[in-house]
Amino acid sequence: MSKSIEASLFSRHLPAPSIGGTRISNPGHIHLSYGFPATDLLPVQELQAAAGNALQRERSDALHYTGAIGPGRVRDWVLNRVKKVGIEASAANFLPVFGAIQGIDLTSRILLTAGDEVWVERPTFFNALQSFRAAGASIRSFPVDEEGLRVDELEAALLAAVAAGEALPKLVYIMPNYHNPTGATLSTPRRQQLAKLAVDYNFFILEDDAYVELNISGESRPAVYTFAPERVIYVSTFSKTLGPGLRLGWIIASTEAIGYLATLSLGSQLNPFTQEIVGELLEEYDFDEQVNRLTDRYREQRDLMIGELEAALGSDIEVNVPDGGFFIWVKFGESINVNDFYQLAITKGVSFVAGNAFFHDGQGSNYLRLCFSYCSMEQIARGVRALADSYYESVQSEHWTG
Amino acid sequence: MSKSIEASLFSRHLPAPSIGGTRISNPGHIHLSYGFPATDLLPVQELQAAAGNALQRERSDALHYTGAIGPGRVRDWVLNRVKKVGIEASAANFLPVFGAIQGIDLTSRILLTAGDEVWVERPTFFNALQSFRAAGASIRSFPVDEEGLRVDELEAALLAAVAAGEALPKLVYIMPNYHNPTGATLSTPRRQQLAKLAVDYNFFILEDDAYVELNISGESRPAVYTFAPERVIYVSTFSKTLGPGLRLGWIIASTEAIGYLATLSLGSQLNPFTQEIVGELLEEYDFDEQVNRLTDRYREQRDLMIGELEAALGSDIEVNVPDGGFFIWVKFGESINVNDFYQLAITKGVSFVAGNAFFHDGQGSNYLRLCFSYCSMEQIARGVRALADSYYESVQSEHWTG
């Protein structure tokens, strides 16, 4: 018998490695690819104090599987906070998770078996695609415009599937606020219509609301969850407000779904130590003030990035102005492939994420995603100019050699 | 169309809810069911100081997806520590996880598709069973005796499967040190033989070594990993030494397996904030001293529990003396069902885990698991006597009514 590892031993549903960030360690490099919050706005001092306080007193319980009082504090804080988007839920509807991505992955696992249909936005978040691929799902995508997912196209596809006797989706995955990567926000009528379709056609909506707090415009809309609480699994996180390194997010869903999700968390209350610290922090912390600091900064950086893009690339690109979140989605002409100047951009000291990472079928190579939250004003200005230089050089060399 | 949730929307591979702990909140209750470390020996002050230090200086990076220096520190510390059990591995063989259970679950997911064979010990850890069930695996079990898994029986089954043209296991799951629940330790010859079988029959071994540090006897054996590094996925954790609430464990495996496992972690370096704190702690902490404190305490508590069990239940039970870990596995006569006195024991103020939780086929109801690490000497003595009272009352009432 063979002593070598046979690839077939590994599951056939394994996704390809993730293609999110760049791994360039040159300290001068400008990571417009990173989807990170602004480092200097993370509440480091406050978390330090909270860690000390949480571990003082009678709190060695903080180190057990279930934690002491932190998990209840975080839960109650979240259940109160989500009222801002109209969500009324109780403790039995809540599950803490290791960041929104684990919420997506657990949802994927309680609902999907190989071959099931998952319908997503086009483009969409690549790590969600990875999770659906790992479940062996059959993925289909529907376009996003300036009002978010084209719910009318999704409805037409449902009707067509029923008429043709084809499989309906078990799950529809959406990012309704400040969508990654397009920045689009789903309009309220479309939210209502999508929720109605979920009820009528018996599918779940996975509402990924990771960016909801990063509301630059000030205008907010009710969560899709509010229109069909039994049909929506709502996921969010502290990653965009307190820091992704905490790995602390949550799911709000029906008690039945929460029961399944909790079972798959396999007996460990999730992240109790971190919950003790964050629970302590939230006790006294002015979270609204933190959110204001973030949105004030991001508004300024978003506007600068758009101004620089328009100045440097003008009519060669199309961009929208997102109402919040982290990202600008840049569209080049149909004949452009951004991968052609990806390496050149890196040599010029800037990185972006090529658009095809966000399409389940590898399309989208005339798009790229830039993040305006992480880099400084100076870096954004310099980074966009380096990006434009790479593009022009690439187009010219095409022209000369083509 | 129906507005009600159809159960069929959920995946058919969902496991039943976990049956690990009891949820009795009466403060006088004695939780001999909990598989927890001794609360007062967890390094609370030290973690508090480490949290402060880790967040000081230039460390807002600690709050990003990848963390700052903590992840490298933890990795290097672990890679050095595992040399104690003979493991020579490098950074490319290492992946941090949210506790050993996530290591088990990720392994399950990279290897298994529905219908695949997983062979386990009988009895075995219930949360591992849950993970294999969630993957839709077909589970088969092999007995454990005082030298651990009966590798000879497993070998005979492999031969028989080959002869009959039946499916071979893709994965064999074992707890070689201080097995949960039996406390048994796999002998070195059996370790070697099992590793050889993995190579010859082309399966992976999932070596769950969560309890390795809790070595009461002082005698240690080389990890199964050392005999077939390409065929073993080795999982361990800080849960039993620093605190389960940290949710920080690790996997050591081939670079190929680590690649798949890392991909399924979906783009987030795992638990960077906690790694910053633990990495800081390990920098100056006398970990050997911590382990000595734990094993000194547990030796005393183990011996007391065994003495009390023998005094109270005598020849009605069989127990072994584990060389380490958390657990005593108590065997009653074949005609006894421990579930018959489970509720009575709770009314008398003590809880245990019924043996059938540890059998994939629901067998084992004449066994129960007691944990000697978590409760105090006084609680252990009182708890065992309450347990014996419940048993005798139950047997007598059987006798009278039967």
GROMACS .gro file of N, CA and C in nm, chain A residues 5-147:
model
  429
    5ILE      N    1   0.044   1.059   0.069
    5ILE     CA    2  -0.088   1.112   0.098
    5ILE      C    3  -0.167   1.117  -0.032
    6GLU      N    4  -0.284   1.065  -0.030
    6GLU     CA    5  -0.368   1.078  -0.149
    6GLU      C    6  -0.459   1.199  -0.131
    7ALA      N    7  -0.458   1.284  -0.231
    7ALA     CA    8  -0.538   1.406  -0.224
    7ALA      C    9  -0.685   1.372  -0.199
    8SER      N   10  -0.728   1.258  -0.248
    8SER     CA   11  -0.868   1.220  -0.236
    8SER      C   12  -0.911   1.200  -0.091
    9LEU      N   13  -0.816   1.189   0.000
    9LEU     CA   14  -0.853   1.177   0.140
    9LEU      C   15  -0.921   1.305   0.189
   10PHE      N   16  -0.886   1.418   0.130
   10PHE     CA   17  -0.948   1.543   0.174
   10PHE      C   18  -1.086   1.557   0.110
   11SER      N   19  -1.171   1.630   0.177
   11SER     CA   20  -1.309   1.646   0.132
   11SER      C   21  -1.314   1.713  -0.004
   12ARG      N   22  -1.407   1.671  -0.088
   12ARG     CA   23  -1.415   1.730  -0.222
   12ARG      C   24  -1.476   1.870  -0.220
   13HIS      N   25  -1.529   1.912  -0.106
   13HIS     CA   26  -1.592   2.044  -0.101
   13HIS      C   27  -1.497   2.154  -0.052
   14LEU      N   28  -1.369   2.122  -0.040
   14LEU     CA   29  -1.278   2.223   0.014
   14LEU      C   30  -1.265   2.342  -0.079
   15PRO      N   31  -1.278   2.462  -0.025
   15PRO     CA   32  -1.262   2.580  -0.110
   15PRO      C   33  -1.115   2.608  -0.137
   16ALA      N   34  -1.093   2.689  -0.240
   16ALA     CA   35  -0.957   2.736  -0.268
   16ALA      C   36  -0.916   2.833  -0.157
   17PRO      N   37  -0.785   2.850  -0.139
   17PRO     CA   38  -0.742   2.945  -0.036
   17PRO      C   39  -0.804   3.083  -0.057
   18SER      N   40  -0.821   3.152   0.051
   18SER     CA   41  -0.884   3.284   0.049
   18SER      C   42  -0.793   3.385  -0.021
   19ILE      N   43  -0.855   3.487  -0.080
   19ILE     CA   44  -0.778   3.583  -0.157
   19ILE      C   45  -0.805   3.724  -0.110
   20GLY      N   46  -0.820   3.739   0.020
   20GLY     CA   47  -0.856   3.867   0.076
   20GLY      C   48  -0.740   3.965   0.077
   21GLY      N   49  -0.653   3.952   0.173
   21GLY     CA   50  -0.553   4.055   0.195
   21GLY      C   51  -0.425   4.031   0.118
   22THR      N   52  -0.340   4.129   0.121
   22THR     CA   53  -0.206   4.115   0.066
   22THR      C   54  -0.111   4.089   0.181
   23ARG      N   55   0.001   4.027   0.154
   23ARG     CA   56   0.092   3.990   0.262
   23ARG      C   57   0.227   4.061   0.244
   24ILE      N   58   0.220   4.185   0.205
   24ILE     CA   59   0.343   4.259   0.182
   24ILE      C   60   0.386   4.323   0.312
   25SER      N   61   0.512   4.298   0.350
   25SER     CA   62   0.555   4.345   0.481
   25SER      C   63   0.639   4.472   0.473
   26ASN      N   64   0.667   4.521   0.353
   26ASN     CA   65   0.737   4.649   0.338
   26ASN      C   66   0.658   4.756   0.414
   27PRO      N   67   0.722   4.820   0.514
   27PRO     CA   68   0.646   4.914   0.597
   27PRO      C   69   0.595   5.036   0.522
   28GLY      N   70   0.654   5.070   0.408
   28GLY     CA   71   0.605   5.185   0.331
   28GLY      C   72   0.487   5.152   0.241
   29HIS      N   73   0.455   5.023   0.231
   29HIS     CA   74   0.349   4.982   0.139
   29HIS      C   75   0.212   5.034   0.184
   30ILE      N   76   0.129   5.071   0.090
   30ILE     CA   77  -0.005   5.124   0.121
   30ILE      C   78  -0.109   5.016   0.093
   31HIS      N   79  -0.168   4.966   0.201
   31HIS     CA   80  -0.260   4.853   0.190
   31HIS      C   81  -0.403   4.901   0.167
   32LEU      N   82  -0.433   4.948   0.048
   32LEU     CA   83  -0.573   4.984   0.018
   32LEU      C   84  -0.656   4.856   0.001
   33SER      N   85  -0.590   4.743   0.004
   33SER     CA   86  -0.659   4.613  -0.002
   33SER      C   87  -0.719   4.573   0.132
   34TYR      N   88  -0.656   4.611   0.242
   34TYR     CA   89  -0.701   4.565   0.375
   34TYR      C   90  -0.837   4.622   0.410
   35GLY      N   91  -0.929   4.534   0.449
   35GLY     CA   92  -1.058   4.581   0.499
   35GLY      C   93  -1.054   4.594   0.650
   36PHE      N   94  -0.974   4.688   0.700
   36PHE     CA   95  -0.949   4.704   0.843
   36PHE      C   96  -1.004   4.838   0.891
   37PRO      N   97  -1.039   4.847   1.018
   37PRO     CA   98  -1.070   4.979   1.075
   37PRO      C   99  -0.942   5.061   1.093
   38ALA      N  100  -0.959   5.191   1.117
   38ALA     CA  101  -0.846   5.280   1.144
   38ALA      C  102  -0.781   5.241   1.277
   39THR      N  103  -0.654   5.205   1.272
   39THR     CA  104  -0.586   5.153   1.390
   39THR      C  105  -0.591   5.248   1.509
   40ASP      N  106  -0.566   5.376   1.484
   40ASP     CA  107  -0.554   5.470   1.597
   40ASP      C  108  -0.688   5.499   1.663
   41LEU      N  109  -0.798   5.456   1.603
   41LEU     CA  110  -0.929   5.479   1.665
   41LEU      C  111  -0.979   5.358   1.745
   42LEU      N  112  -0.902   5.252   1.750
   42LEU     CA  113  -0.946   5.136   1.830
   42LEU      C  114  -0.925   5.167   1.978
   43PRO      N  115  -1.018   5.125   2.065
   43PRO     CA  116  -1.016   5.165   2.206
   43PRO      C  117  -0.919   5.082   2.290
   44VAL      N  118  -0.790   5.100   2.263
   44VAL     CA  119  -0.688   5.018   2.328
   44VAL      C  120  -0.682   5.041   2.479
   45GLN      N  121  -0.674   5.168   2.519
   45GLN     CA  122  -0.664   5.199   2.663
   45GLN      C  123  -0.785   5.145   2.737
   46GLU      N  124  -0.901   5.164   2.677
   46GLU     CA  125  -1.026   5.124   2.742
   46GLU      C  126  -1.034   4.973   2.756
   47LEU      N  127  -0.991   4.901   2.655
   47LEU     CA  128  -0.993   4.755   2.665
   47LEU      C  129  -0.893   4.706   2.768
   48GLN      N  130  -0.781   4.776   2.777
   48GLN     CA  131  -0.680   4.741   2.878
   48GLN      C  132  -0.738   4.754   3.018
   49ALA      N  133  -0.804   4.866   3.043
   49ALA     CA  134  -0.867   4.886   3.174
   49ALA      C  135  -0.976   4.781   3.197
   50ALA      N  136  -1.054   4.754   3.093
   50ALA     CA  137  -1.163   4.657   3.108
   50ALA      C  138  -1.109   4.518   3.138
   51ALA      N  139  -0.997   4.482   3.076
   51ALA     CA  140  -0.938   4.350   3.101
   51ALA      C  141  -0.897   4.338   3.246
   52GLY      N  142  -0.837   4.446   3.298
   52GLY     CA  143  -0.798   4.445   3.439
   52GLY      C  144  -0.918   4.430   3.530
   53ASN      N  145  -1.020   4.511   3.505
   53ASN     CA  146  -1.138   4.507   3.591
   53ASN      C  147  -1.211   4.374   3.582
   54ALA      N  148  -1.221   4.321   3.460
   54ALA     CA  149  -1.297   4.197   3.441
   54ALA      C  150  -1.233   4.082   3.516
   55LEU      N  151  -1.100   4.087   3.529
   55LEU     CA  152  -1.032   3.975   3.594
   55LEU      C  153  -1.014   3.996   3.745
   56GLN      N  154  -1.043   4.118   3.791
   56GLN     CA  155  -1.036   4.143   3.934
   56GLN      C  156  -1.157   4.083   4.004
   57ARG      N  157  -1.170   4.107   4.130
   57ARG     CA  158  -1.286   4.061   4.208
   57ARG      C  159  -1.301   3.909   4.202
   58GLU      N  160  -1.423   3.860   4.198
   58GLU     CA  161  -1.448   3.716   4.206
   58GLU      C  162  -1.448   3.649   4.069
   59ARG      N  163  -1.359   3.692   3.979
   59ARG     CA  164  -1.379   3.657   3.840
   59ARG      C  165  -1.292   3.547   3.783
   60SER      N  166  -1.243   3.453   3.862
   60SER     CA  167  -1.175   3.343   3.793
   60SER      C  168  -1.277   3.264   3.713
   61ASP      N  169  -1.406   3.283   3.744
   61ASP     CA  170  -1.510   3.225   3.658
   61ASP      C  171  -1.500   3.274   3.514
   62ALA      N  172  -1.439   3.392   3.498
   62ALA     CA  173  -1.423   3.447   3.363
   62ALA      C  174  -1.341   3.353   3.275
   63LEU      N  175  -1.265   3.264   3.339
   63LEU     CA  176  -1.177   3.175   3.262
   63LEU      C  177  -1.238   3.037   3.241
   64HIS      N  178  -1.362   3.016   3.285
   64HIS     CA  179  -1.426   2.887   3.262
   64HIS      C  180  -1.502   2.886   3.128
   65TYR      N  181  -1.554   2.771   3.095
   65TYR     CA  182  -1.620   2.755   2.965
   65TYR      C  183  -1.735   2.853   2.944
   66THR      N  184  -1.805   2.886   3.052
   66THR     CA  185  -1.923   2.968   3.036
   66THR      C  186  -1.899   3.114   3.072
   67GLY      N  187  -1.784   3.146   3.129
   67GLY     CA  188  -1.759   3.281   3.173
   67GLY      C  189  -1.839   3.313   3.299
   68ALA      N  190  -1.828   3.438   3.345
   68ALA     CA  191  -1.900   3.478   3.466
   68ALA      C  192  -2.017   3.569   3.427
   69ILE      N  193  -1.999   3.700   3.434
   69ILE     CA  194  -2.112   3.788   3.403
   69ILE      C  195  -2.101   3.854   3.266
   70GLY      N  196  -1.983   3.847   3.204
   70GLY     CA  197  -1.962   3.913   3.076
   70GLY      C  198  -2.058   3.870   2.966
   71PRO      N  199  -2.076   3.739   2.948
   71PRO     CA  200  -2.164   3.695   2.839
   71PRO      C  201  -2.306   3.753   2.850
   72GLY      N  202  -2.360   3.761   2.969
   72GLY     CA  203  -2.493   3.822   2.987
   72GLY      C  204  -2.492   3.970   2.956
   73ARG      N  205  -2.384   4.037   2.997
   73ARG     CA  206  -2.373   4.181   2.969
   73ARG      C  207  -2.368   4.209   2.820
   74VAL      N  208  -2.285   4.133   2.749
   74VAL     CA  209  -2.271   4.157   2.605
   74VAL      C  210  -2.405   4.130   2.536
   75ARG      N  211  -2.467   4.018   2.572
   75ARG     CA  212  -2.596   3.983   2.512
   75ARG      C  213  -2.698   4.095   2.534
   76ASP      N  214  -2.711   4.140   2.659
   76ASP     CA  215  -2.812   4.242   2.688
   76ASP      C  216  -2.781   4.373   2.616
   77TRP      N  217  -2.654   4.407   2.608
   77TRP     CA  218  -2.615   4.529   2.537
   77TRP      C  219  -2.654   4.519   2.390
   78VAL      N  220  -2.623   4.406   2.329
   78VAL     CA  221  -2.653   4.388   2.186
   78VAL      C  222  -2.803   4.391   2.162
   79LEU      N  223  -2.879   4.321   2.247
   79LEU     CA  224  -3.025   4.315   2.228
   79LEU      C  225  -3.087   4.454   2.240
   80ASN      N  226  -3.025   4.540   2.320
   80ASN     CA  227  -3.071   4.677   2.329
   80ASN      C  228  -3.027   4.759   2.206
   81ARG      N  229  -2.903   4.739   2.166
   81ARG     CA  230  -2.847   4.815   2.054
   81ARG      C  231  -2.921   4.791   1.923
   82VAL      N  232  -2.958   4.666   1.898
   82VAL     CA  233  -3.021   4.635   1.768
   82VAL      C  234  -3.162   4.694   1.755
   83LYS      N  235  -3.216   4.745   1.866
   83LYS     CA  236  -3.345   4.816   1.855
   83LYS      C  237  -3.333   4.935   1.760
   84LYS      N  238  -3.211   4.990   1.748
   84LYS     CA  239  -3.187   5.100   1.655
   84LYS      C  240  -3.227   5.066   1.512
   85VAL      N  241  -3.216   4.939   1.475
   85VAL     CA  242  -3.259   4.899   1.340
   85VAL      C  243  -3.389   4.820   1.346
   86GLY      N  244  -3.462   4.840   1.456
   86GLY     CA  245  -3.598   4.785   1.464
   86GLY      C  246  -3.609   4.643   1.515
   87ILE      N  247  -3.496   4.583   1.554
   87ILE     CA  248  -3.501   4.443   1.596
   87ILE      C  249  -3.543   4.431   1.742
   88GLU      N  250  -3.652   4.357   1.765
   88GLU     CA  251  -3.697   4.324   1.900
   88GLU      C  252  -3.670   4.175   1.918
   89ALA      N  253  -3.577   4.140   2.003
   89ALA     CA  254  -3.543   3.999   2.021
   89ALA      C  255  -3.510   3.976   2.167
   90SER      N  256  -3.515   3.850   2.210
   90SER     CA  257  -3.487   3.819   2.350
   90SER      C  258  -3.365   3.729   2.360
   91ALA      N  259  -3.326   3.697   2.483
   91ALA     CA  260  -3.204   3.618   2.507
   91ALA      C  261  -3.206   3.486   2.430
   92ALA      N  262  -3.323   3.428   2.412
   92ALA     CA  263  -3.332   3.299   2.342
   92ALA      C  264  -3.309   3.312   2.192
   93ASN      N  265  -3.304   3.436   2.142
   93ASN     CA  266  -3.277   3.460   2.000
   93ASN      C  267  -3.132   3.497   1.973
   94PHE      N  268  -3.048   3.487   2.076
   94PHE     CA  269  -2.912   3.542   2.067
   94PHE      C  270  -2.806   3.434   2.082
   95LEU      N  271  -2.705   3.440   2.000
   95LEU     CA  272  -2.589   3.351   2.017
   95LEU      C  273  -2.461   3.430   1.987
   96PRO      N  274  -2.364   3.432   2.080
   96PRO     CA  275  -2.237   3.497   2.049
   96PRO      C  276  -2.154   3.406   1.958
   97VAL      N  277  -2.079   3.467   1.869
   97VAL     CA  278  -1.993   3.391   1.778
   97VAL      C  279  -1.856   3.458   1.765
   98PHE      N  280  -1.761   3.384   1.710
   98PHE     CA  281  -1.625   3.435   1.688
   98PHE      C  282  -1.622   3.524   1.564
   99GLY      N  283  -1.690   3.638   1.567
   99GLY     CA  284  -1.693   3.727   1.451
   99GLY      C  285  -1.803   3.687   1.354
  100ALA      N  286  -1.841   3.782   1.269
  100ALA     CA  287  -1.952   3.758   1.176
  100ALA      C  288  -1.924   3.637   1.087
  101ILE      N  289  -1.798   3.615   1.054
  101ILE     CA  290  -1.769   3.506   0.961
  101ILE      C  291  -1.806   3.370   1.021
  102GLN      N  292  -1.790   3.356   1.153
  102GLN     CA  293  -1.834   3.229   1.213
  102GLN      C  294  -1.986   3.219   1.212
  103GLY      N  295  -2.052   3.333   1.225
  103GLY     CA  296  -2.198   3.333   1.214
  103GLY      C  297  -2.243   3.286   1.076
  104ILE      N  298  -2.173   3.335   0.974
  104ILE     CA  299  -2.204   3.293   0.837
  104ILE      C  300  -2.178   3.143   0.822
  105ASP      N  301  -2.066   3.099   0.875
  105ASP     CA  302  -2.026   2.959   0.857
  105ASP      C  303  -2.120   2.864   0.932
  106LEU      N  304  -2.157   2.899   1.055
  106LEU     CA  305  -2.251   2.814   1.130
  106LEU      C  306  -2.386   2.809   1.059
  107THR      N  307  -2.430   2.923   1.008
  107THR     CA  308  -2.557   2.926   0.934
  107THR      C  309  -2.551   2.834   0.812
  108SER      N  310  -2.442   2.847   0.741
  108SER     CA  311  -2.418   2.762   0.626
  108SER      C  312  -2.428   2.614   0.665
  109ARG      N  313  -2.373   2.581   0.781
  109ARG     CA  314  -2.368   2.440   0.822
  109ARG      C  315  -2.501   2.388   0.876
  110ILE      N  316  -2.581   2.474   0.939
  110ILE     CA  317  -2.710   2.420   0.988
  110ILE      C  318  -2.810   2.405   0.874
  111LEU      N  319  -2.789   2.480   0.764
  111LEU     CA  320  -2.890   2.477   0.659
  111LEU      C  321  -2.854   2.390   0.540
  112LEU      N  322  -2.726   2.384   0.507
  112LEU     CA  323  -2.689   2.333   0.375
  112LEU      C  324  -2.636   2.191   0.378
  113THR      N  325  -2.680   2.115   0.281
  113THR     CA  326  -2.610   1.991   0.250
  113THR      C  327  -2.567   2.002   0.104
  114ALA      N  328  -2.474   1.917   0.065
  114ALA     CA  329  -2.415   1.930  -0.069
  114ALA      C  330  -2.524   1.934  -0.176
  115GLY      N  331  -2.508   2.027  -0.268
  115GLY     CA  332  -2.603   2.039  -0.379
  115GLY      C  333  -2.712   2.142  -0.356
  116ASP      N  334  -2.731   2.185  -0.232
  116ASP     CA  335  -2.834   2.285  -0.204
  116ASP      C  336  -2.802   2.418  -0.273
  117GLU      N  337  -2.908   2.490  -0.306
  117GLU     CA  338  -2.893   2.620  -0.373
  117GLU      C  339  -2.873   2.734  -0.272
  118VAL      N  340  -2.769   2.813  -0.293
  118VAL     CA  341  -2.751   2.937  -0.218
  118VAL      C  342  -2.745   3.050  -0.320
  119TRP      N  343  -2.829   3.150  -0.302
  119TRP     CA  344  -2.831   3.264  -0.395
  119TRP      C  345  -2.768   3.383  -0.323
  120VAL      N  346  -2.678   3.450  -0.395
  120VAL     CA  347  -2.599   3.558  -0.335
  120VAL      C  348  -2.604   3.682  -0.425
  121GLU      N  349  -2.554   3.790  -0.369
  121GLU     CA  350  -2.537   3.912  -0.447
  121GLU      C  351  -2.416   3.897  -0.540
  122ARG      N  352  -2.420   3.974  -0.648
  122ARG     CA  353  -2.307   3.975  -0.742
  122ARG      C  354  -2.263   4.118  -0.757
  123PRO      N  355  -2.147   4.157  -0.703
  123PRO     CA  356  -2.047   4.079  -0.629
  123PRO      C  357  -2.089   4.054  -0.484
  124THR      N  358  -2.008   3.973  -0.413
  124THR     CA  359  -2.036   3.946  -0.273
  124THR      C  360  -1.905   3.922  -0.195
  125PHE      N  361  -1.918   3.903  -0.064
  125PHE     CA  362  -1.803   3.886   0.026
  125PHE      C  363  -1.736   3.750   0.003
  126PHE      N  364  -1.605   3.751  -0.028
  126PHE     CA  365  -1.541   3.625  -0.069
  126PHE      C  366  -1.539   3.518   0.039
  127ASN      N  367  -1.527   3.557   0.166
  127ASN     CA  368  -1.522   3.453   0.269
  127ASN      C  369  -1.658   3.385   0.289
  128ALA      N  370  -1.766   3.456   0.258
  128ALA     CA  371  -1.896   3.390   0.260
  128ALA      C  372  -1.903   3.288   0.147
  129LEU      N  373  -1.853   3.326   0.031
  129LEU     CA  374  -1.848   3.229  -0.080
  129LEU      C  375  -1.771   3.104  -0.040
  130GLN      N  376  -1.659   3.124   0.030
  130GLN     CA  377  -1.578   3.009   0.074
  130GLN      C  378  -1.660   2.916   0.163
  131SER      N  379  -1.737   2.975   0.253
  131SER     CA  380  -1.817   2.894   0.344
  131SER      C  381  -1.923   2.814   0.266
  132PHE      N  382  -1.989   2.879   0.170
  132PHE     CA  383  -2.092   2.809   0.092
  132PHE      C  384  -2.027   2.699   0.007
  133ARG      N  385  -1.910   2.728  -0.045
  133ARG     CA  386  -1.839   2.625  -0.124
  133ARG      C  387  -1.803   2.506  -0.036
  134ALA      N  388  -1.757   2.536   0.088
  134ALA     CA  389  -1.720   2.427   0.178
  134ALA      C  390  -1.839   2.337   0.209
  135ALA      N  391  -1.958   2.396   0.208
  135ALA     CA  392  -2.080   2.316   0.232
  135ALA      C  393  -2.124   2.242   0.107
  136GLY      N  394  -2.054   2.263  -0.004
  136GLY     CA  395  -2.090   2.194  -0.128
  136GLY      C  396  -2.211   2.255  -0.197
  137ALA      N  397  -2.243   2.380  -0.162
  137ALA     CA  398  -2.362   2.444  -0.218
  137ALA      C  399  -2.345   2.476  -0.366
  138SER      N  400  -2.458   2.483  -0.435
  138SER     CA  401  -2.464   2.532  -0.571
  138SER      C  402  -2.497   2.682  -0.563
  139ILE      N  403  -2.408   2.766  -0.612
  139ILE     CA  404  -2.419   2.911  -0.591
  139ILE      C  405  -2.467   2.982  -0.717
  140ARG      N  406  -2.562   3.071  -0.699
  140ARG     CA  407  -2.612   3.151  -0.810
  140ARG      C  408  -2.616   3.297  -0.763
  141SER      N  409  -2.586   3.392  -0.851
  141SER     CA  410  -2.576   3.530  -0.806
  141SER      C  411  -2.664   3.625  -0.884
  142PHE      N  412  -2.703   3.735  -0.819
  142PHE     CA  413  -2.793   3.836  -0.876
  142PHE      C  414  -2.731   3.973  -0.855
  143PRO      N  415  -2.747   4.061  -0.955
  143PRO     CA  416  -2.672   4.187  -0.950
  143PRO      C  417  -2.714   4.281  -0.836
  144VAL      N  418  -2.619   4.367  -0.803
  144VAL     CA  419  -2.639   4.475  -0.706
  144VAL      C  420  -2.634   4.606  -0.783
  145ASP      N  421  -2.731   4.694  -0.764
  145ASP     CA  422  -2.721   4.830  -0.820
  145ASP      C  423  -2.715   4.931  -0.706
  146GLU      N  424  -2.739   5.060  -0.734
  146GLU     CA  425  -2.720   5.162  -0.628
  146GLU      C  426  -2.822   5.146  -0.514
  147GLU      N  427  -2.930   5.070  -0.534
  147GLU     CA  428  -3.023   5.042  -0.425
  147GLU      C  429  -3.006   4.900  -0.371
   0.00000   0.00000   0.00000
